[in-house]
XYZ file of C-alpha atoms in Angstrom:
648
model
C -27.903 -23.726 70.096
C -31.668 -22.768 68.578
C -31.414 -21.001 64.718
C -33.083 -18.094 66.558
C -30.695 -17.179 68.603
C -27.657 -17.157 66.117
C -29.888 -15.528 63.831
C -30.628 -13.188 66.723
C -27.315 -12.208 67.583
C -26.039 -11.935 64.344
C -28.743 -9.173 63.570
C -27.475 -7.405 66.670
C -24.001 -7.484 65.627
C -24.824 -6.159 62.850
C -27.085 -3.337 64.381
C -24.253 -2.367 66.923
C -21.790 -1.912 63.979
C -24.456 0.048 62.244
C -24.754 2.271 65.141
C -21.028 3.167 65.676
C -20.848 3.526 62.099
C -23.932 6.093 61.808
C -24.104 7.355 65.039
C -22.857 10.799 65.085
C -19.537 11.219 67.530
C -20.235 11.858 71.796
C -20.169 15.273 71.586
C -23.064 15.524 68.539
C -25.056 12.456 70.275
C -28.609 13.074 71.812
C -31.143 11.193 73.871
C -32.934 10.827 70.360
C -30.031 8.061 69.407
C -30.606 6.016 72.447
C -34.372 6.140 71.507
C -33.012 4.496 68.356
C -30.816 2.302 69.882
C -33.797 1.163 72.401
C -35.993 0.181 69.710
C -33.147 -1.938 67.942
C -32.333 -3.380 70.772
C -36.250 -4.428 71.563
C -36.382 -6.003 68.222
C -33.293 -8.235 68.668
C -34.827 -9.401 72.387
C -38.172 -10.571 71.185
C -36.061 -12.331 68.214
C -34.214 -13.578 70.853
C -37.466 -14.781 72.330
C -37.886 -12.769 74.974
C -41.752 -12.280 75.786
C -42.813 -9.132 73.396
C -44.857 -7.650 75.907
C -42.702 -7.299 79.170
C -39.021 -6.476 76.681
C -41.073 -3.802 75.869
C -42.110 -2.604 79.368
C -38.293 -3.578 80.623
C -36.773 -1.327 77.822
C -39.224 1.442 78.654
C -39.092 1.807 81.769
C -35.193 1.535 81.638
C -34.580 4.427 79.271
C -37.435 6.378 80.732
C -35.247 6.235 83.700
C -32.407 7.237 82.480
C -34.079 10.053 80.519
C -35.613 11.574 83.644
C -31.920 11.150 85.198
C -29.976 13.126 82.922
C -33.231 16.119 83.486
C -33.017 15.991 87.136
C -31.971 13.031 89.436
C -34.216 13.373 92.221
C -36.875 13.002 90.672
C -36.296 10.186 87.779
C -37.464 7.654 90.394
C -40.833 9.483 91.163
C -41.220 10.494 87.369
C -40.306 6.849 86.001
C -43.067 5.126 88.521
C -45.802 7.752 87.610
C -45.121 7.761 83.921
C -45.836 3.448 84.588
C -48.881 4.015 86.323
C -50.795 6.469 83.916
C -49.829 4.567 80.738
C -51.387 1.339 82.249
C -54.010 3.212 83.162
C -54.758 4.892 79.962
C -54.896 1.447 78.457
C -57.313 0.169 80.961
C -59.568 3.190 80.624
C -59.962 2.738 76.700
C -63.322 1.101 76.465
C -62.667 -0.127 72.838
C -60.624 -2.620 74.207
C -63.334 -4.309 76.212
C -64.312 -5.708 72.987
C -61.379 -8.224 72.791
C -61.888 -10.482 74.917
C -65.523 -10.754 73.919
C -64.202 -11.473 70.101
C -61.459 -14.238 71.639
C -64.127 -15.973 73.359
C -66.945 -16.521 70.771
C -63.674 -17.554 68.765
C -62.993 -20.255 71.448
C -66.132 -21.495 71.688
C -66.558 -21.843 68.225
C -63.620 -24.160 68.045
C -64.433 -25.904 70.296
C -68.170 -26.505 69.373
C -66.446 -28.551 66.519
C -67.901 -27.324 63.389
C -64.798 -27.201 61.068
C -65.689 -30.816 59.734
C -69.178 -30.361 58.914
C -68.738 -27.394 57.599
C -65.495 -28.609 55.344
C -67.806 -31.677 54.113
C -70.662 -29.586 53.280
C -68.432 -26.928 50.966
C -66.796 -29.485 49.801
C -69.848 -31.362 47.963
C -71.007 -28.542 46.989
C -68.683 -27.253 44.688
C -67.776 -30.627 43.506
C -68.108 -29.738 40.070
C -65.141 -26.752 40.571
C -61.764 -27.148 39.212
C -59.807 -27.670 42.253
C -63.027 -28.247 44.543
C -61.163 -29.642 47.558
C -58.453 -26.527 47.217
C -61.917 -23.949 46.889
C -63.638 -26.006 49.759
C -60.738 -25.304 51.975
C -59.779 -21.492 51.185
C -63.851 -20.809 51.834
C -63.690 -22.830 54.697
C -60.627 -21.330 56.062
C -62.272 -17.704 55.613
C -65.300 -18.538 56.917
C -63.919 -20.099 60.098
C -60.947 -17.689 60.628
C -63.598 -15.206 60.338
C -65.614 -16.607 63.169
C -62.509 -17.088 65.488
C -60.020 -14.555 64.304
C -57.032 -17.193 65.720
C -54.957 -18.164 62.885
C -52.981 -20.827 65.069
C -56.457 -22.839 65.464
C -57.711 -22.387 62.182
C -54.154 -23.923 60.432
C -54.048 -26.453 62.367
C -57.500 -27.684 62.761
C -57.531 -27.636 58.693
C -54.044 -29.321 58.940
C -55.870 -32.008 60.568
C -58.885 -32.710 57.935
C -58.203 -31.143 54.629
C -54.386 -31.825 54.659
C -54.722 -35.457 54.259
C -57.566 -35.547 52.180
C -56.462 -33.670 49.666
C -53.331 -35.297 49.743
C -55.245 -38.747 49.079
C -56.835 -37.259 46.373
C -53.508 -36.306 44.443
C -53.055 -32.537 45.222
C -49.947 -31.410 45.106
C -48.254 -31.043 48.634
C -46.713 -27.192 47.890
C -51.036 -26.187 46.352
C -52.653 -27.898 49.424
C -50.130 -26.241 52.210
C -50.672 -23.060 50.563
C -54.293 -23.084 50.392
C -54.284 -23.768 53.956
C -51.602 -21.570 55.258
C -53.035 -18.278 53.489
C -57.046 -19.331 54.283
C -56.191 -19.607 57.560
C -54.836 -15.545 57.959
C -57.381 -14.663 56.364
C -59.415 -13.982 60.002
C -56.593 -11.183 60.936
C -58.391 -9.121 57.818
C -62.298 -9.972 57.249
C -63.657 -8.423 60.805
C -64.532 -8.815 63.062
C -60.617 -8.993 63.849
C -59.038 -8.587 66.721
C -55.992 -6.811 64.494
C -58.477 -3.876 63.358
C -59.326 -3.359 67.018
C -55.620 -3.069 68.094
C -55.048 -0.814 65.068
C -57.653 1.221 65.552
C -56.820 2.080 69.569
C -53.437 2.526 68.676
C -53.876 4.797 65.931
C -56.933 6.707 66.743
C -58.991 5.343 64.497
C -62.858 4.856 64.727
C -63.181 0.285 64.677
C -66.567 0.446 63.287
C -64.827 2.221 59.885
C -62.066 0.063 59.869
C -64.637 -3.104 60.178
C -66.115 -1.540 57.510
C -63.781 -1.110 55.270
C -61.853 -4.199 55.786
C -65.150 -6.091 54.496
C -64.513 -5.548 50.530
C -60.734 -5.957 50.661
C -60.815 -9.136 52.630
C -63.571 -10.181 50.787
C -61.024 -9.321 47.507
C -57.652 -11.488 48.831
C -59.935 -14.786 49.047
C -61.854 -14.401 45.762
C -57.987 -13.729 44.078
C -56.873 -17.133 46.305
C -59.815 -18.635 44.919
C -59.530 -17.420 41.219
C -55.452 -18.600 41.130
C -56.316 -22.311 42.848
C -59.366 -22.636 39.544
C -56.843 -21.289 37.184
C -54.014 -23.640 38.277
C -56.654 -26.491 38.245
C -57.644 -26.171 34.853
C -53.905 -25.419 33.448
C -52.274 -28.197 35.610
C -54.868 -30.956 36.356
C -52.039 -33.138 37.673
C -51.485 -30.565 40.472
C -55.255 -30.693 41.534
C -57.173 -33.501 39.661
C -60.607 -33.297 39.324
C -62.897 -35.676 41.235
C -64.270 -38.333 39.996
C -68.367 -39.451 39.455
C -68.729 -41.510 42.118
C -67.053 -38.634 44.858
C -69.383 -36.270 43.361
C -72.648 -38.467 44.148
C -74.980 -37.491 46.585
C -77.565 -40.227 48.175
C -80.720 -38.896 48.116
C -83.339 -40.619 50.780
C -86.414 -42.664 49.557
C -88.779 -39.611 49.550
C -86.695 -37.954 47.213
C -85.948 -40.634 44.835
C -89.380 -41.610 44.542
C -90.776 -38.459 43.932
C -87.779 -37.908 41.255
C -88.562 -40.945 39.383
C -92.582 -40.228 39.317
C -93.326 -36.650 39.320
C -90.045 -34.580 38.647
C -86.465 -34.334 39.701
C -86.762 -30.546 39.968
C -87.288 -29.728 43.888
C -90.506 -27.202 43.016
C -92.292 -29.167 40.314
C -91.462 -31.969 42.158
C -92.543 -31.366 45.268
C -96.325 -29.348 44.320
C -97.191 -32.486 41.913
C -96.460 -34.244 44.829
C -99.125 -32.558 47.125
C -101.641 -32.609 43.972
C -102.076 -36.404 44.692
C -99.312 -38.280 42.240
C -96.932 -38.715 45.374
C -96.405 -42.193 46.324
C -99.004 -42.832 49.510
C -95.120 -43.988 51.840
C -95.037 -39.876 51.464
C -96.458 -38.019 53.853
C -97.920 -34.875 53.715
C -95.542 -33.648 56.920
C -92.695 -34.775 54.828
C -93.476 -33.023 51.852
C -94.503 -29.676 53.352
C -91.413 -29.885 55.525
C -89.212 -30.084 52.433
C -90.893 -27.710 50.980
C -90.489 -24.907 53.311
C -86.459 -25.997 53.148
C -86.586 -25.143 49.205
C -87.961 -22.093 49.877
C -85.623 -20.794 52.092
C -83.224 -18.876 49.368
C -86.638 -16.965 47.852
C -87.890 -15.639 51.153
C -84.361 -14.813 51.975
C -84.236 -12.591 49.069
C -87.714 -11.132 49.721
C -86.815 -10.528 53.358
C -83.596 -8.609 52.302
C -84.639 -6.634 49.322
C -87.711 -5.348 51.520
C -85.371 -4.103 54.453
C -83.324 -2.841 51.768
C -86.185 -0.807 50.302
C -87.515 0.300 53.631
C -83.962 1.822 53.962
C -83.475 3.469 50.746
C -87.121 4.829 50.633
C -87.037 6.071 54.439
C -86.703 10.119 54.808
C -83.504 11.683 55.370
C -82.771 11.886 59.328
C -80.081 14.573 60.268
C -76.468 13.272 60.137
C -75.379 11.658 63.234
C -71.824 12.056 64.422
C -70.126 8.449 64.810
C -67.560 9.002 67.585
C -66.060 5.349 69.104
C -66.519 4.608 72.747
C -63.378 6.071 74.801
C -62.311 8.688 72.321
C -63.429 11.821 73.852
C -62.175 10.765 76.861
C -58.582 9.797 75.640
C -58.639 12.926 73.660
C -59.602 15.137 76.675
C -56.907 13.166 78.578
C -54.283 13.917 76.318
C -54.749 17.660 76.487
C -54.634 18.244 80.178
C -51.935 15.914 80.519
C -49.527 17.265 77.973
C -46.701 19.252 79.636
C -43.307 20.177 78.093
C -42.322 16.366 78.715
C -45.185 15.291 77.538
C -46.469 13.674 80.918
C -48.325 15.810 83.085
C -49.460 14.526 86.785
C -53.086 12.432 87.304
C -55.883 14.169 88.547
C -56.340 14.941 92.323
C -58.642 11.755 94.272
C -62.197 13.837 93.916
C -61.648 15.835 91.093
C -64.331 18.257 91.032
C -62.942 21.075 93.869
C -64.520 24.458 92.758
C -61.803 26.803 90.698
C -60.392 29.712 92.185
C -62.633 32.825 92.433
C -60.452 35.422 90.396
C -60.607 32.526 87.170
C -64.076 32.007 88.086
C -65.019 35.760 87.679
C -62.903 36.157 84.899
C -64.281 33.662 83.018
C -67.829 34.517 83.779
C -67.409 38.236 82.404
C -65.723 36.268 79.228
C -68.442 34.206 78.880
C -71.220 36.904 79.192
C -72.345 38.494 76.075
C -72.278 42.232 75.194
C -74.971 44.832 76.880
C -75.349 45.964 73.690
C -76.526 43.022 72.006
C -78.963 41.885 74.776
C -80.880 45.711 74.792
C -81.139 45.687 71.430
C -82.434 42.340 69.485
C -82.722 42.842 65.801
C -86.257 44.059 64.762
C -87.243 40.819 62.415
C -87.020 39.078 65.958
C -89.833 41.711 67.723
C -92.148 40.930 64.335
C -94.746 38.489 65.753
C -94.452 35.701 63.594
C -97.428 32.616 62.807
C -96.374 29.420 64.076
C -95.192 26.961 61.825
C -95.782 23.167 61.571
C -92.709 21.525 60.436
C -93.905 19.205 56.943
C -93.543 15.407 58.183
C -90.952 13.788 55.721
C -92.025 12.120 52.565
C -90.797 9.251 51.694
C -88.398 8.728 49.352
C -88.691 7.182 45.674
C -86.659 3.669 45.156
C -83.088 5.100 43.224
C -83.000 2.973 39.870
C -80.003 1.088 41.395
C -82.099 -0.236 43.797
C -84.815 -1.733 40.877
C -81.329 -3.137 38.948
C -80.584 -5.269 42.153
C -84.098 -6.474 42.560
C -84.176 -7.559 38.873
C -80.743 -9.179 38.833
C -81.487 -11.023 42.092
C -85.018 -11.549 40.770
C -83.647 -13.332 37.586
C -81.125 -15.339 39.580
C -83.709 -16.960 41.933
C -85.482 -17.917 38.721
C -82.367 -19.748 37.345
C -81.596 -21.069 40.944
C -84.779 -22.645 41.103
C -84.630 -24.193 37.490
C -81.264 -26.038 38.311
C -82.605 -26.693 41.953
C -82.648 -30.408 41.761
C -83.254 -33.011 44.787
C -79.781 -33.446 44.757
C -78.932 -29.627 44.977
C -81.507 -29.841 47.572
C -79.561 -32.577 49.860
C -76.316 -30.104 49.386
C -78.483 -27.260 50.786
C -79.636 -28.711 53.922
C -76.091 -29.777 54.778
C -75.126 -26.453 54.104
C -78.190 -25.041 55.954
C -77.163 -27.423 59.135
C -72.741 -25.937 58.484
C -72.267 -22.933 56.840
C -75.937 -20.751 56.875
C -76.045 -20.696 61.006
C -72.457 -19.803 61.521
C -72.638 -17.208 58.644
C -75.585 -15.801 59.904
C -74.175 -15.294 63.401
C -71.258 -13.582 61.927
C -72.636 -11.121 59.431
C -75.467 -10.438 62.786
C -72.034 -9.464 64.768
C -70.997 -7.538 61.743
C -74.163 -6.019 60.580
C -74.713 -4.865 64.038
C -71.400 -2.640 64.380
C -71.766 -1.689 60.803
C -75.078 -0.087 60.800
C -74.682 1.453 63.992
C -76.828 -0.805 65.882
C -74.124 -1.826 68.199
C -70.952 -0.734 69.196
C -68.102 -2.834 68.712
C -68.188 -4.251 72.219
C -72.017 -4.684 72.650
C -71.628 -6.899 69.018
C -68.785 -8.845 70.889
C -70.851 -9.753 73.716
C -74.108 -10.642 71.272
C -71.626 -12.991 69.087
C -69.931 -14.470 72.613
C -74.014 -15.179 73.689
C -74.330 -16.541 69.501
C -71.156 -18.958 70.378
C -73.074 -20.414 73.354
C -75.883 -20.964 71.409
C -74.754 -22.608 68.583
C -72.440 -24.580 70.733
C -76.275 -26.040 72.538
C -78.155 -26.489 69.347
C -74.932 -28.374 67.913
C -74.879 -30.585 71.486
C -71.047 -29.361 71.622
C -71.674 -26.955 74.885
C -71.186 -28.343 78.222
C -69.022 -26.915 81.244
C -65.815 -28.312 80.742
C -65.873 -26.632 77.469
C -66.781 -23.354 78.678
C -64.431 -23.097 81.502
C -61.955 -24.223 79.294
C -62.812 -21.381 76.414
C -63.022 -19.000 79.135
C -59.607 -19.457 80.536
C -58.046 -19.873 77.431
C -59.634 -16.348 76.062
C -58.927 -14.583 79.140
C -55.320 -16.161 78.858
C -55.295 -14.202 75.211
C -56.615 -11.429 76.264
C -54.274 -11.081 79.073
C -51.283 -10.789 76.230
C -53.049 -8.017 74.546
C -53.480 -6.092 77.560
C -50.193 -6.348 78.545
C -48.581 -5.556 74.836
C -50.816 -2.446 75.370
C -49.436 -1.568 78.761
C -45.794 -2.354 77.512
C -46.512 -0.913 73.868
C -47.735 2.715 75.779
C -44.730 2.987 78.218
C -42.108 1.969 75.006
C -44.073 4.600 73.109
C -43.014 7.481 75.830
C -39.888 6.482 76.407
C -39.103 6.640 72.809
C -41.019 10.031 72.895
C -39.037 10.952 75.367
C -36.034 10.882 74.278
C -36.483 12.083 71.274
C -36.425 9.090 68.484
C -39.610 10.144 67.099
C -38.332 13.369 66.331
C -35.301 12.075 64.860
C -37.295 9.753 62.827
C -39.844 12.363 61.940
C -36.507 15.014 60.319
C -35.298 11.943 59.030
C -37.912 11.442 56.719
C -39.263 14.632 56.248
C -35.830 15.872 54.619
C -35.721 12.808 52.376
C -38.732 15.593 50.784
C -40.606 12.332 49.656
C -44.195 12.378 47.591
C -47.415 10.967 49.543
C -46.754 8.405 46.946
C -42.899 7.429 47.754
C -43.726 7.783 51.714
C -46.447 4.821 51.351
C -44.215 2.235 49.328
C -41.660 3.133 51.676
C -43.955 2.315 54.515
C -45.031 -0.620 53.081
C -42.230 -2.177 52.173
C -40.835 -1.522 55.934
C -43.699 -3.547 57.105
C -43.515 -6.160 54.535
C -39.649 -6.804 55.957
C -40.938 -6.314 59.478
C -43.478 -9.024 58.653
C -40.463 -11.705 58.307
C -39.070 -11.767 61.584
C -42.081 -10.197 63.689
C -45.411 -11.116 63.923
C -48.320 -8.197 63.376
C -48.913 -8.139 67.160
C -45.198 -6.362 67.511
C -45.065 -4.667 64.351
C -48.845 -2.828 65.249
C -47.887 -2.040 68.728
C -44.041 -0.899 68.110
C -44.086 0.812 64.799
C -47.615 1.932 64.338
C -47.086 5.082 67.021
C -43.975 5.768 64.577
C -45.664 6.126 61.465
C -49.082 7.871 62.503
C -47.588 11.073 63.517
C -46.678 11.324 59.917
C -49.539 11.069 58.169
C -50.788 14.182 58.499
C -47.736 15.426 56.739
C -48.341 13.528 53.458
C -51.910 13.793 53.914
C -52.765 10.430 53.937
C -56.247 9.346 55.915
C -55.196 6.488 58.972
C -58.037 4.804 58.198
C -56.938 4.232 54.304
C -53.135 3.504 55.861
C -54.651 1.168 58.064
C -56.558 -0.874 55.527
C -53.309 -1.445 53.566
C -51.301 -2.538 57.109
C -53.956 -4.687 57.834
C -53.795 -6.139 54.133
C -50.041 -5.895 54.223
C -49.558 -7.879 57.740
C -50.568 -11.333 55.893
C -47.421 -11.361 54.804
C -46.088 -11.818 58.647
C -47.798 -15.250 58.484
C -46.279 -16.420 55.938
C -43.127 -14.973 55.069
C -40.074 -17.135 56.476
C -38.430 -16.950 58.874
C -40.778 -16.481 61.498
C -43.585 -17.949 59.834
C -46.159 -18.874 62.374
C -48.829 -20.565 59.828
C -46.272 -22.875 57.722
C -44.978 -23.964 61.683
C -48.764 -24.508 62.855
C -49.184 -26.838 59.516
C -46.002 -28.801 60.214
C -46.639 -29.553 63.521
C -50.065 -31.598 62.522
C -48.563 -32.508 58.715
C -47.401 -36.276 57.852
C -43.904 -36.772 58.012
C -43.035 -36.438 54.354
C -44.065 -33.269 53.981
C -41.322 -30.689 54.896
C -41.473 -27.632 56.376
C -39.242 -26.479 52.424
C -42.170 -28.034 50.892
C -44.819 -25.723 53.133
C -43.239 -22.524 52.318
C -42.648 -23.354 48.192
C -46.616 -23.350 48.619
C -46.915 -20.323 50.312
C -44.945 -18.347 48.012
C -47.578 -17.523 44.748
C -50.263 -16.681 48.104
C -47.716 -14.484 49.473
C -47.502 -12.836 45.799
C -51.222 -12.649 45.548
C -51.440 -11.023 48.545
C -48.640 -8.086 47.205
C -51.024 -7.887 44.074
C -53.629 -7.022 46.441
C -52.128 -4.610 48.302
C -51.597 -3.356 45.324
C -55.094 -3.040 43.972
C -56.220 -1.280 47.058
C -53.733 1.436 46.711
C -54.832 1.792 43.012
C -58.739 2.120 43.741
C -58.686 3.106 47.222
C -62.702 2.918 46.684
C -62.596 -0.705 47.185
C -62.037 -0.316 51.147
C -63.489 3.610 51.480
C -67.019 2.694 49.709
C -68.667 1.635 52.189
C -67.370 3.448 55.002
C -68.208 6.522 53.265
C -71.709 5.107 51.717
C -72.316 4.511 55.499
C -70.695 7.707 57.499
C -70.412 9.742 54.893
């Protein structure tokens, strides 16, 4: 029998014993205690290997029928079926979920385009002088690729095939190599566009747009902490991450670059400009010189474009504030208000749903809505006085703030330093990055920018990202009908799993609330008389411990509906709580015994790399995740500054 089965059975026995010890006597037992039993049974069933979505649906339907049967046995079956239909329809009517299959499709397209090998090699050469360069390049590659795909298993598997043999061959320790790959591969569930954030937003009723804006800097901070740890470790213990030799850092130059660097200048701009003036060798064509000069000036053109666009944004006249509303939110709220009865579930609207109201109600509502006659007959005196027509003044452009000019000065100085050290060897590295990193990064930033700056909804941006994935694959000559068919099939399969999870979670949470389990938990938490800090610590510890046996999808869809109703009592912003949860759930892929990243890597690692070595390598990165979680809580502006600036 598998270890997981024994582990699940032991947990089941412990839960049964705990229920017998902690549950009240039968005369004091309520349906709420049955809700807690249902919650425990669902966790055990998932740990035993049963499909999560159908386990949630099955348990929810069974216990919902029992709850309805205890009230009215004759209507129990009908009410249970109505509950299933209403909950499934509410998931189908949620417009935000449309973005999930599109983002997943984009990820599979990028994965099938096989861009990761070229990306890793170019980053490895670009960071050759950085201590622990192979591990640093691995983390950066994982961050970029995980952000583009959002599929942790695919990133860890591909990097295990590509980077792990290279690091082991270079003398890197097995623990550091495994830790860098597994931790870097998990960054995609935090850095937007993240499916986790969409699932949390749909579950908690939080704007996905604000979640994306809030998760941007925490994700970059976590990746920066990983890189800082690797660099410090490589400095303190060179045996763990040996530096590259001069031969490994050498970059071969093309013939024209060799001639110009020896006869004119090794620096790119003086060399190319001097060669254009006539001191070049006759073998180097003017077309080659102009094309290389255009490539060399791309950083300066990008800087000018960014600063010019920013200048227009900061100097544009102030516009009226616009309320940000997530797609489908208003419909869900109205449906919730109209469908809430004593038992929590109302009848679905009749077909055709547009019927005339009764005459009495219409007359009463008209009478209530009509203003008093005196108010109509006696307008204010000021309103009767003639007034001269006024023409609204044209809005004047604002002056650029001082912070803009400080940023411009720093950026301009950085560009001067950059071109001062921009040699022909670095030009070749820049061209490698131009062909591997920049197209992928541009597509990601375009998708994120259109969402964060309000140019497109998450669904529209996901559609453009999917189209961008097709274009990117075509540009790299990887696009064909077989690849498109496989990507569409995998995206459909994954999306169906996520949507069934939502249906199962909706039925389960409805049954849990119907039995009164939510009320028992709320009463218990409120009876502890905790401060908001104590509640936050307790919630994060519970989520951290749940990450050991469960995956993030199960934690979000099962346990977030339990935590969310308590946030209002402790005056905690659901947006900030979601960022903490997303940071915390990084540990779900790195914490044994279910640490999926470890098993993904073990499946492609050499035979001498053991599972215990992978677990040991993940432990320091898990500690970094906890440290980043503490930093985010101590300094909430890391996650809330950008949403506050963009959406006031």
